[in-house]
Each structure stands twice: as C-alpha cells, then as structure tokens.
Coordinates of C-alpha atoms in Angstrom, one line a residue:
M231 CA 114.6 65.9 -27.6
D232 CA 112.0 63.6 -28.6
Q233 CA 109.4 63.0 -26.1
Q234 CA 108.0 59.4 -25.9
L235 CA 104.5 59.1 -24.6
N236 CA 103.5 55.8 -23.1
W237 CA 99.8 55.0 -22.8
R238 CA 98.3 52.2 -20.8
V239 CA 94.8 50.9 -21.6
S240 CA 93.1 48.4 -19.4
F241 CA 89.6 46.8 -19.6
S242 CA 87.7 43.9 -18.2
V243 CA 85.7 41.3 -20.0
L244 CA 82.7 39.9 -18.1
L245 CA 81.5 36.6 -19.3
V246 CA 77.9 35.8 -18.2
L247 CA 76.7 32.3 -18.6
V248 CA 72.9 32.0 -18.8
H249 CA 71.6 28.6 -17.7
V250 CA 68.2 27.7 -19.0
T251 CA 66.5 24.6 -17.5
Y252 CA 64.4 22.6 -19.8
S253 CA 61.7 20.1 -18.9
Q254 CA 62.5 16.4 -18.9
L255 CA 62.6 14.4 -22.1
Q256 CA 59.4 12.6 -23.1
C257 CA 60.2 8.9 -23.8
P258 CA 57.5 6.5 -25.0
S259 CA 55.7 4.4 -22.4
D260 CA 56.8 0.8 -21.9
I261 CA 56.3 -1.2 -25.2
Y262 CA 54.8 -4.7 -25.0
T263 CA 54.8 -7.0 -28.0
N264 CA 54.1 -10.7 -28.5
I265 CA 55.6 -13.2 -30.9
Q266 CA 54.3 -16.6 -31.8
Y267 CA 55.7 -19.7 -30.2
G268 CA 58.9 -20.8 -32.0
A269 CA 60.1 -17.3 -32.9
T270 CA 63.0 -15.7 -31.0
E271 CA 63.0 -12.1 -32.0
T272 CA 60.9 -9.3 -33.5
T273 CA 61.2 -5.7 -34.8
V274 CA 60.2 -2.9 -32.5
Q275 CA 59.8 0.8 -33.5
W276 CA 59.0 3.9 -31.5
E277 CA 59.0 7.6 -31.8
E278 CA 62.3 9.1 -30.8
P279 CA 62.3 11.7 -27.9
V280 CA 62.9 15.3 -29.0
P281 CA 65.5 17.2 -26.9
P282 CA 65.7 21.0 -26.5
P283 CA 67.8 23.0 -29.0
D284 CA 71.6 22.6 -28.9
Y285 CA 71.4 19.4 -26.8
I286 CA 73.4 16.5 -28.1
L287 CA 72.7 12.8 -27.7
V288 CA 75.6 11.3 -25.8
F289 CA 74.1 7.9 -24.9
Q290 CA 71.5 5.5 -26.2
S291 CA 71.3 1.9 -24.8
Y292 CA 69.2 0.4 -27.7
S293 CA 68.2 1.6 -31.1
Q294 CA 65.0 0.8 -32.9
G295 CA 65.1 -2.5 -34.7
T296 CA 65.3 -6.2 -33.6
F297 CA 64.7 -7.2 -30.1
R298 CA 64.8 -10.7 -28.6
V299 CA 62.4 -12.3 -26.2
G300 CA 62.7 -10.7 -22.8
I301 CA 62.9 -7.2 -21.3
S302 CA 65.2 -4.6 -22.8
Y303 CA 65.9 -1.3 -20.9
V304 CA 66.1 1.6 -23.4
E305 CA 67.7 4.9 -22.2
Y306 CA 68.5 8.2 -23.8
I307 CA 71.0 10.8 -22.4
Y308 CA 71.4 14.4 -23.9
E309 CA 74.0 17.0 -22.8
H310 CA 74.5 20.7 -23.6
P311 CA 77.8 21.3 -25.5
I312 CA 78.8 24.2 -23.2
T313 CA 77.5 23.2 -19.8
T314 CA 78.1 19.6 -19.7
F315 CA 76.7 19.3 -16.3
D316 CA 73.2 20.2 -17.8
R317 CA 72.1 16.6 -18.7
L318 CA 68.7 15.3 -19.8
S319 CA 67.6 11.7 -19.8
C320 CA 64.6 9.4 -20.1
S321 CA 64.0 5.6 -20.3
F322 CA 61.4 2.9 -21.0
Q323 CA 61.2 -0.9 -21.4
V324 CA 60.7 -3.0 -24.4
I325 CA 59.1 -6.3 -23.4
V326 CA 58.9 -9.1 -25.9
E327 CA 56.8 -12.1 -24.8
V328 CA 56.1 -15.5 -26.5
E329 CA 52.4 -16.0 -27.3
D330 CA 50.7 -19.2 -28.2
R331 CA 47.0 -19.1 -29.2
Q332 CA 46.8 -22.4 -30.9
P333 CA 44.9 -25.0 -28.8
P334 CA 45.7 -28.7 -28.8
V335 CA 44.3 -30.9 -31.5
I336 CA 42.0 -33.8 -30.3
S337 CA 41.8 -37.1 -32.0
N338 CA 39.3 -40.0 -31.6
C339 CA 36.5 -37.9 -30.0
P340 CA 33.5 -40.2 -29.9
A341 CA 30.5 -39.3 -32.0
S342 CA 27.5 -38.1 -30.0
P343 CA 25.3 -39.6 -28.7
I344 CA 26.3 -43.0 -27.4
T345 CA 23.0 -44.9 -26.9
V346 CA 22.5 -47.3 -24.0
V347 CA 19.2 -49.3 -24.0
Y348 CA 17.6 -50.5 -20.7
E349 CA 14.3 -51.6 -19.4
V350 CA 11.9 -49.0 -17.9
G351 CA 11.7 -49.5 -14.2
L352 CA 15.3 -50.7 -13.9
T353 CA 16.9 -49.3 -10.8
G354 CA 20.6 -49.2 -10.3
H355 CA 23.1 -48.3 -13.0
A356 CA 24.3 -49.1 -16.5
G357 CA 27.6 -48.4 -18.3
A358 CA 28.7 -47.3 -21.7
E359 CA 31.9 -48.1 -23.6
W360 CA 34.0 -45.9 -25.9
V361 CA 37.6 -45.3 -27.0
E362 CA 39.1 -42.4 -25.1
P363 CA 40.3 -39.4 -27.2
S364 CA 43.9 -38.1 -27.3
A365 CA 45.5 -34.7 -28.2
T366 CA 48.7 -33.2 -29.7
D367 CA 50.0 -29.6 -29.5
N368 CA 52.5 -27.4 -31.4
T369 CA 54.5 -27.0 -28.2
G370 CA 54.9 -30.7 -27.9
E371 CA 53.4 -30.6 -24.4
V372 CA 49.7 -31.4 -23.6
I373 CA 48.0 -32.7 -20.5
L374 CA 44.5 -34.0 -19.8
V375 CA 43.0 -31.6 -17.2
E376 CA 39.3 -32.8 -17.1
R377 CA 37.4 -36.0 -17.6
T378 CA 33.8 -36.4 -16.3
A379 CA 33.4 -40.1 -16.9
F380 CA 35.4 -43.3 -17.7
P381 CA 34.5 -46.0 -20.2
G382 CA 32.4 -48.6 -18.5
E383 CA 31.8 -46.5 -15.4
P384 CA 28.4 -47.3 -13.8
L385 CA 25.9 -44.4 -14.3
Y386 CA 22.6 -44.3 -12.5
V387 CA 20.0 -44.5 -15.1
D388 CA 17.1 -43.5 -12.9
A389 CA 18.8 -40.2 -12.0
H390 CA 20.4 -39.4 -15.4
P391 CA 18.4 -40.3 -18.5
T392 CA 21.2 -38.5 -20.4
F393 CA 24.7 -37.9 -19.3
D394 CA 27.2 -35.4 -20.7
V395 CA 30.9 -36.5 -20.9
T396 CA 33.7 -34.0 -21.3
Y397 CA 37.4 -34.3 -21.9
A398 CA 39.6 -31.2 -21.7
F399 CA 43.3 -31.0 -22.9
E400 CA 45.6 -28.0 -22.1
D401 CA 49.0 -26.9 -23.4
P402 CA 51.6 -24.9 -21.4
F403 CA 50.0 -21.6 -22.5
Q404 CA 46.6 -22.7 -21.0
N405 CA 45.1 -23.1 -24.4
R406 CA 42.3 -25.7 -24.1
A407 CA 40.6 -28.1 -26.4
Y408 CA 37.4 -30.0 -25.5
C409 CA 35.9 -33.3 -26.5
Q410 CA 32.2 -33.5 -25.5
F411 CA 29.6 -36.1 -26.2
Q412 CA 26.4 -37.4 -24.7
I413 CA 25.4 -40.8 -23.4
R414 CA 21.7 -41.3 -23.8
F415 CA 19.8 -44.0 -22.0
E416 CA 16.7 -45.3 -23.9
A417 CA 14.1 -47.4 -22.1
V418 CA 11.5 -49.9 -23.4
D419 CA 8.1 -49.4 -21.6
T420 CA 5.2 -51.8 -21.9
T421 CA 3.6 -51.2 -18.5
P422 CA 0.6 -48.9 -18.2
P423 CA 0.2 -46.5 -15.4
T424 CA -1.4 -47.7 -12.1
I425 CA -4.4 -45.9 -10.5
H426 CA -4.5 -46.5 -6.8
N427 CA -7.7 -44.9 -5.5
C428 CA -10.3 -44.7 -8.2
P429 CA -13.5 -43.8 -6.3
N430 CA -15.9 -45.3 -8.8
I431 CA -19.0 -43.5 -7.3
V432 CA -19.3 -40.1 -5.5
T433 CA -22.6 -39.2 -4.0
K434 CA -23.6 -35.7 -3.0
V435 CA -27.0 -34.8 -1.4
I436 CA -28.2 -31.2 -2.0
P437 CA -31.3 -29.2 -0.8
L438 CA -34.5 -29.2 -2.8
Q439 CA -34.8 -26.9 -5.7
Q440 CA -31.0 -26.4 -5.9
N441 CA -30.7 -28.3 -9.2
G442 CA -26.9 -28.8 -8.9
T443 CA -23.8 -28.3 -6.8
F444 CA -20.0 -28.4 -6.8
V445 CA -18.7 -31.9 -6.1
S446 CA -15.1 -32.8 -5.1
W447 CA -13.2 -35.9 -4.4
D448 CA -9.7 -36.9 -3.5
A449 CA -7.1 -36.5 -6.2
L450 CA -6.3 -39.7 -7.9
E451 CA -2.9 -41.3 -7.0
V452 CA -1.3 -42.5 -10.2
T453 CA 2.2 -44.0 -10.6
D454 CA 4.1 -45.3 -13.7
N455 CA 7.5 -46.8 -14.2
S456 CA 8.4 -44.0 -16.5
E457 CA 7.1 -41.4 -13.9
R458 CA 5.7 -39.4 -16.8
F459 CA 2.2 -39.6 -18.2
I460 CA -0.6 -37.5 -19.7
L461 CA -4.1 -37.1 -18.3
R462 CA -7.2 -36.8 -20.5
I463 CA -10.8 -36.4 -19.1
E464 CA -13.9 -37.4 -21.0
P465 CA -16.2 -35.6 -21.2
E466 CA -14.2 -32.4 -20.6
I467 CA -15.1 -30.8 -17.3
Q468 CA -14.9 -26.9 -17.2
S469 CA -15.6 -26.9 -13.5
N470 CA -16.7 -29.3 -10.7
Y471 CA -20.3 -28.2 -10.9
F472 CA -22.7 -31.1 -11.6
T473 CA -26.5 -31.0 -12.1
T474 CA -29.0 -33.3 -10.3
G475 CA -28.7 -36.9 -11.5
L476 CA -25.9 -39.3 -12.6
T477 CA -22.8 -38.2 -14.5
E478 CA -20.0 -40.4 -15.6
V479 CA -16.5 -39.0 -15.9
Q480 CA -13.6 -41.0 -17.3
Y481 CA -10.0 -40.3 -16.4
I482 CA -7.5 -41.7 -18.9
Y483 CA -3.8 -41.7 -18.0
T484 CA -1.3 -42.4 -20.9
D485 CA 2.4 -42.7 -20.5
L486 CA 5.0 -41.6 -23.0
S487 CA 5.1 -45.1 -24.6
G488 CA 1.4 -45.1 -25.3
N489 CA 0.4 -47.4 -22.4
S490 CA -2.9 -46.2 -20.8
A491 CA -5.1 -46.9 -17.8
S492 CA -8.7 -45.6 -17.1
C493 CA -10.8 -44.7 -14.0
F494 CA -14.6 -44.2 -14.3
V495 CA -16.0 -41.9 -11.7
N496 CA -19.9 -41.8 -11.3
I497 CA -21.1 -38.6 -9.7
H498 CA -24.5 -39.0 -8.3
V499 CA -26.2 -35.7 -7.2
I500 CA -29.4 -36.3 -5.2
E501 CA -31.9 -33.6 -4.2
R502 CA -33.2 -34.0 -0.7
D503 CA -34.2 -31.5 2.0
V504 CA -31.2 -31.4 4.3
T505 CA -31.5 -27.8 5.4
P506 CA -32.7 -27.3 9.0
P507 CA -35.1 -24.5 9.9
D508 CA -33.5 -21.1 10.4
I509 CA -34.1 -19.7 13.9
T510 CA -34.7 -16.0 14.5
H511 CA -34.2 -14.3 17.9
C512 CA -33.0 -17.1 20.1
P513 CA -32.8 -15.4 23.6
T514 CA -29.7 -15.6 25.8
S515 CA -30.1 -16.4 29.5
I516 CA -32.8 -14.3 31.2
I517 CA -32.9 -13.3 34.9
F518 CA -36.2 -12.0 36.4
G519 CA -35.9 -10.0 39.7
V520 CA -38.6 -9.5 42.4
K521 CA -38.6 -7.2 45.4
P522 CA -37.8 -8.9 48.7
G523 CA -41.0 -10.3 50.2
I524 CA -42.6 -11.1 46.9
M525 CA -42.5 -14.8 46.4
E526 CA -43.4 -15.2 42.7
T527 CA -43.6 -13.3 39.4
F528 CA -44.8 -13.7 35.9
V529 CA -42.0 -14.9 33.7
H530 CA -42.2 -14.2 30.0
W531 CA -40.0 -13.7 27.0
D532 CA -40.1 -13.1 23.3
P533 CA -40.4 -16.6 21.8
P534 CA -38.0 -17.5 19.0
T535 CA -39.4 -18.2 15.6
A536 CA -38.1 -20.2 12.7
T537 CA -38.6 -20.5 8.9
D538 CA -37.8 -23.3 6.5
N539 CA -37.2 -23.7 2.8
S540 CA -40.1 -26.2 2.7
G541 CA -42.5 -23.6 4.0
T542 CA -43.6 -25.8 7.0
V543 CA -42.1 -25.7 10.5
F544 CA -43.2 -27.8 13.5
T545 CA -42.4 -26.5 16.9
E546 CA -41.8 -28.3 20.2
V547 CA -41.5 -26.3 23.4
H548 CA -40.2 -27.5 26.8
E549 CA -41.2 -25.1 29.6
R550 CA -43.5 -22.2 28.9
E551 CA -44.2 -18.7 30.2
G552 CA -46.1 -18.4 33.4
I553 CA -45.9 -17.6 37.2
Y554 CA -42.8 -18.9 38.9
S555 CA -41.6 -18.6 42.4
V556 CA -38.3 -17.1 43.6
D557 CA -35.2 -19.3 43.0
T558 CA -36.8 -21.0 40.1
V559 CA -34.4 -21.9 37.3
L560 CA -35.9 -23.0 33.9
V561 CA -34.2 -24.5 31.0
V562 CA -36.3 -23.5 28.0
V563 CA -35.9 -25.5 24.8
Y564 CA -37.5 -24.7 21.5
K565 CA -37.2 -27.4 18.8
F566 CA -38.1 -26.7 15.2
Y567 CA -38.6 -29.5 12.7
D568 CA -39.4 -29.6 9.0
A569 CA -41.2 -32.4 7.1
N570 CA -37.9 -34.2 6.6
Y571 CA -37.0 -34.1 10.3
N572 CA -34.2 -31.6 9.9
E573 CA -34.0 -30.1 13.3
A574 CA -32.9 -26.8 14.8
V575 CA -32.8 -26.1 18.5
C576 CA -32.8 -22.9 20.6
T577 CA -32.0 -23.4 24.3
F578 CA -31.8 -20.7 27.0
Q579 CA -32.1 -20.4 30.8
V580 CA -34.7 -18.3 32.8
S581 CA -34.1 -17.6 36.5
V582 CA -36.2 -15.9 39.2
V583 CA -34.2 -14.1 42.0
E584 CA -34.7 -11.5 44.7
D585 CA -33.4 -8.1 43.6
D586 CA -33.4 -4.9 45.7
E587 CA -30.4 -3.3 44.0
N588 CA -30.9 -0.4 41.7
P589 CA -29.4 -0.5 38.2
I590 CA -25.9 0.9 37.7
I591 CA -25.6 3.6 35.1
V592 CA -22.5 3.7 33.0
G593 CA -21.6 6.8 31.0
C594 CA -23.8 9.4 32.6
P595 CA -22.3 12.8 32.0
T596 CA -20.8 14.3 35.1
E597 CA -20.7 17.9 33.8
D598 CA -23.1 20.1 31.9
I599 CA -23.0 19.8 28.1
S600 CA -22.3 23.3 27.0
D601 CA -22.3 24.9 23.6
V602 CA -22.6 28.4 22.0
I603 CA -24.7 29.5 19.1
R604 CA -24.7 32.5 16.9
S605 CA -26.9 35.4 18.0
D606 CA -29.1 35.0 14.9
D607 CA -29.9 31.4 15.7
K608 CA -32.8 30.4 17.9
N609 CA -31.8 26.8 18.7
A610 CA -29.1 24.2 18.0
T611 CA -28.7 20.4 17.7
V612 CA -26.8 18.8 20.6
N613 CA -25.4 15.3 20.7
W614 CA -24.1 13.1 23.4
M615 CA -23.5 9.4 24.1
D616 CA -26.5 7.6 25.6
P617 CA -25.7 6.3 29.1
I618 CA -26.2 2.6 29.6
G619 CA -28.0 0.8 32.4
E620 CA -26.6 -2.4 33.9
D621 CA -28.3 -4.7 36.3
T622 CA -28.0 -8.2 37.8
T623 CA -31.3 -9.0 36.1
F624 CA -32.1 -7.0 33.1
I625 CA -33.3 -3.4 32.2
A626 CA -37.0 -3.7 31.6
N627 CA -37.6 -0.1 30.6
V628 CA -35.8 3.1 29.8
I629 CA -37.6 6.5 30.0
Q630 CA -35.7 9.5 28.8
S631 CA -36.8 13.2 28.5
H632 CA -34.6 14.0 25.5
Y633 CA -32.6 12.2 22.8
P634 CA -29.2 12.9 21.3
G635 CA -29.7 15.0 18.2
N636 CA -32.7 17.0 19.6
N637 CA -32.9 20.7 19.1
F638 CA -32.4 22.8 22.3
R639 CA -33.2 26.5 22.9
V640 CA -30.9 29.0 24.5
G641 CA -30.6 28.5 28.3
N642 CA -30.5 25.5 30.6
T643 CA -32.4 22.3 29.8
T644 CA -32.4 19.3 32.1
V645 CA -32.0 15.9 30.4
E646 CA -33.1 12.9 32.5
Y647 CA -32.8 9.1 31.9
L648 CA -34.7 6.6 34.1
F649 CA -33.6 3.0 34.1
I650 CA -36.0 0.4 35.5
D651 CA -35.1 -3.2 36.0
S652 CA -37.4 -6.3 36.0
A653 CA -38.0 -6.0 39.8
G654 CA -39.0 -2.3 39.5
N655 CA -35.8 -0.9 41.0
N656 CA -34.7 2.2 39.2
A657 CA -31.9 4.6 38.8
S658 CA -31.8 8.0 37.1
C659 CA -29.2 10.0 35.3
K660 CA -29.5 13.8 35.0
F661 CA -27.5 16.5 33.4
N662 CA -28.0 19.9 31.9
V663 CA -27.7 21.1 28.3
V664 CA -26.6 24.7 28.4
L665 CA -26.8 26.9 25.3
K666 CA -25.4 30.4 25.2
Y667 CA -25.1 33.1 22.5
E668 CA -21.6 33.7 21.4
Q669 CA -20.2 37.0 22.7
T670 CA -18.1 39.5 20.7
E671 CA -15.0 40.7 22.6
V672 CA -13.6 44.2 22.3
S673 CA -10.1 43.4 21.1
S674 CA -8.5 46.9 20.9
G675 CA -8.8 50.6 21.6
N676 CA -9.7 51.3 18.0
D677 CA -12.7 49.0 18.4
I678 CA -13.8 51.0 21.5
I679 CA -13.5 54.3 19.5
I680 CA -15.6 52.8 16.7
I681 CA -18.3 51.6 19.2
V682 CA -18.4 55.1 20.8
L683 CA -18.8 56.7 17.4
I684 CA -21.6 54.3 16.4
V685 CA -23.4 55.1 19.7
C686 CA -23.0 58.9 19.2
L687 CA -24.2 58.7 15.7
T688 CA -27.2 56.6 16.8
V689 CA -28.1 59.3 19.4
V690 CA -27.7 62.1 16.8
I691 CA -30.0 60.2 14.4
V692 CA -32.6 59.7 17.1
V693 CA -32.5 63.4 18.1
V694 CA -32.8 64.5 14.5
V695 CA -35.7 62.1 13.9
L696 CA -37.5 63.4 17.0
V697 CA -37.0 67.1 16.0
L698 CA -38.3 66.4 12.5
A699 CA -41.3 64.6 13.9
F700 CA -42.0 67.6 16.2
V701 CA -41.8 70.1 13.4
I702 CA -43.9 68.0 11.1
N703 CA -46.5 67.6 13.8
L704 CA -46.5 71.4 14.6
R705 CA -46.9 72.2 10.9
H706 CA -49.7 69.8 10.6
S707 CA -51.5 71.3 13.5
K708 CA -51.3 74.8 12.0
E709 CA -52.5 73.7 8.7
V710 CA -55.5 72.1 10.3
N711 CA -56.4 75.3 12.3
T712 CA -55.6 77.9 9.7
P713 CA -58.6 78.9 7.4
R714 CA -58.0 78.9 3.7
P715 CA -58.0 82.2 1.7
N716 CA -61.5 83.7 1.0
S717 CA -63.1 81.3 3.4
K718 CA -66.2 82.3 5.3
L719 CA -65.5 82.8 9.0
P720 CA -68.2 83.2 11.8
A721 CA -69.2 86.8 12.3
T722 CA -67.9 88.6 15.4
P723 CA -69.8 91.6 16.7
G724 CA -68.1 94.9 15.5
I725 CA -65.5 93.3 13.2
P726 CA -66.1 92.7 9.5
N727 CA -65.1 89.4 7.8
E728 CA -62.7 91.1 5.4
S729 CA -60.3 91.9 8.2
Y730 CA -59.8 88.2 8.9
T731 CA -59.2 87.4 5.3
A732 CA -56.4 90.0 5.0
L733 CA -54.9 89.0 8.3
S734 CA -54.7 85.4 7.5
A735 CA -52.9 86.1 4.3
R736 CA -50.1 87.9 6.1
R737 CA -49.3 85.7 9.1
P738 CA -50.6 82.8 11.1
L739 CA -53.5 83.4 13.3
P740 CA -53.2 82.9 17.1
P741 CA -54.9 80.0 18.7
S742 CA -58.7 80.3 19.1
D743 CA -60.3 80.5 22.5
N744 CA -63.4 78.7 21.4
A745 CA -63.8 76.0 18.8
G746 CA -64.6 77.5 15.4
Y747 CA -64.0 81.1 16.5
L748 CA -60.8 83.3 16.2
T749 CA -59.8 86.4 18.2
P750 CA -59.0 89.5 16.0
S751 CA -55.5 90.8 16.1
P752 CA -54.7 94.2 17.6
N753 CA -53.2 95.3 14.3

C-alpha cells in the first residue's frame, strides 16, 4: 500500500513602501522682458527645473520659446511613478511688455537767440515773434505738455534782459523732446550816469602837529538808466588818510555803454589847535564837618590841574579855599584855557555842615584771625581785607597799627584801625591776629610705643654720658695727684724715699692729708 504524503507550505510576503520626501522644485524667478513698440512677440528662454530621481514630468503649461505681449503663467508638475500621490510642482511668470525709447521728433524749432532791440530806460514790456515748433512720433500720438511763452506775448524787459522759451512734446510712453531757445533784449544807451550828491569840498580841522587825518564823507548816490556802471578814482586812494593841505579826488562813473560822469571832491585838511586842556584830578563834591558849637572851619581841597598840547594853560577860578561858616555851600569852578580859547571846565560843590556822628566802619573782622605755623618757623605773613570807613562828610585820616601782609610772631597781636572824619569824630576797629605752632597728634598705639622707646633711649643715653663723665673726671683727678715713677717726694721722718717709689708702682696712693705730702702705707 502506497503511502501518499501531503505537505502544506505557507509563507507571507511583506511589502514595505518607503516614502522619501524631497524638497520643492526650484523654478526661475519671474522673467521680465521688453520688446520695441510695433512688435507683438519675443523669444524667452530659462533654465528648466531639476526634479529628484525617478520623478516624471506630468504637466507643463508653457515651454521655452515664443511669448506674446502680456503675462504668461508657467507651471511644472512632477509625479513619482509608484506613489502618484507624491507630487512636486513650481511656477513663475513670464511678463512681456512693450517698450518705446524713441522720443518725438521736433520740427521748426527757432534758432537761438531771437533778438529784440529796445531803448535803455524803457519801462513796460516788449514782444517777440516766432513760428511755433511741431512734433511727430513713431506711435502716431504726441502732445504738447509745456510752453513757457507765446509768440507776441508781452515780456517785461526791465525784469528779464534775457528770456528762455521752452516747448516740450511727449508720446504715450512719456518720452519727451524739447525745443529751447532764448529771447535776448538789447538796449541802446546814450545817457551817462547821474551823480546826485557830489560834495565838491570837504574840510577837516585837525590839531597842531598832527600832519594828517582820516577824512570821510557821505557815499555818492549815483543812478543810471542801465543800473550798471563802473567806478574809477583818480588818483587811486589806498585809504581815507589825507595830509595837511588841499587834495583833489575825481570820481568817474562809466556805464556799460561807455557813457561817463565825474565828481571832483576837494579835501581840505587844516591844522588848528582844537584840543582843550586835559584836566587832572577834578574833585567830586566835598562835605566838611564841624563839631556842634563850632561856627566855621577852614575849607580846602586839592586843586585840579590841567595840561595842554600847546604847553600854555590859563586858569580861572570861581570860589577859593578859606574859612567858611556852617551851612555854607560853594560851587567851585575851575576853567582852563589855551591860547586858542579851547576850554575845559572842572566843577564841584563844597559844603560845611555840623557833624557829631562817628564814622561807620564796614568790614571790620568780628573774630580773631588765626593761623598755625610750623614749629621751625619764627613768624608768618598774615593777610586780611582792610576795613573801610564811611562818613556823612569824608574820612580825613586813617591810622592803623599793622597792614595786611605784615609778618607776625607766635602769640596774640592786636591790630587797630582808627578812622577820623573832617570834624574830628573817630571810630576804631580792633581784632587779634593769633599765631600758633602746629601740634603733632598721636594717631595710634604704635606711635605711643615709639615715643616711650625714644624717651627711654634718651634716658639711657643721658645716664651713660653722666657715668662716663664721672669716670673720666675721677681718672683725671688720680692722674693729677699720683707722682710719676722715680720722682722725688718730700722726705718724711723715719721713712726712706725708695719705699714711696715702689709703692706707687704697685697701686694708687691714698689721698694725702696735706698738700704735697703722702701718708706711707702700712704694707
């Protein structure tokens, strides 16, 4: 019996689709192109977009080639052959515009300039005649867009010696053509300039010995029908300085047509003493005071003086110094004359009044003026503002003990001012100038330690010096009282001289009881 074996095989197939997304297509930017007026189409080229691998172009709205005037929308669409839903696209515009760069053509533009002759001085207007220009254009359309003047139009000749005329023509594409020419007004001038204020002669008086001076006069007023002229001066003047005597100056005005007019100015510089005397020290008003009960006083002042360039001055005085009673008011006048009667006057008022009021002192220091100086200085300069005395009359005298800038020694110094008015009333101002040595402050514990050490060291040094001095003095005393070896000593009964010699060589001898004699040692 045959056995039949049946096998069943089963398997699965897994299909995996991998989707890869690519970036967008890169189309050209919008393409602009121009064609000349009259043309209807042109050729446009561009670089085709590049799709990813395996993508197929399924749509293109326009191909490279001929495009007509207007806007064309170009679009590309690519699809993947397997996954048709994966689509890429891009688009751009092709814009074809008509361009016209040719301006209109003008005919009959007048040659420039057109000359109009008129008489100089004419006011009002004049006109010029010309044939107006025309224009044609390749578009067949042209219009006149600007015209600055018409033939025969009145133009004001006094305001416009020349006048520019412009015609402008424009086609539909705003191309313009211009026709420009000039109208020139020419005048005939036979009238010279007119000088209205020629001074003829100018006189200037100057002081003696001055020899010359600057002279000026009003500017000449000149008019001309052309309103344009040239000035020439003869002789040429570098400045307006003229020496003593007569100088003639000619002003010549010439217009542009050669017409001229002249003005002769004679400058006469005369030397004469015209300088008044120069007054020195003319007093202001003076008030003299007297004590109540005193009826008069001697009134005096420093008289003014004067000098003059001539060297001679005459003086006339009204009211003089002298004794005047209370309530007197004098008007003192000094008149100074020179030989040419040039006068200078000095006037002031002098009054006599009762005065029992003391002067008022302004600026007297209310506190001491203090300063410090270094310990190695002996004095110092001190400054202050001087006080001022004020009085109803005047301060006749000021007495002061010291002056700002004096040298002052250490300590207190009294400074005094005494102000005395014309009546003898007085007032004083006192203050002190205080000078001190500057003091060194102990700033820390270390400074105290240093000061103590310095004091101790000083004491030790003093003690050592004293001890040394004592030892030196003692040694000096012994040397004076000790006999030298082999010296002869006074004889002492019962003791030979040799014993003293040996003894003195071994040790110092004791003090003697009597001058010049020694006591022998028990040894």
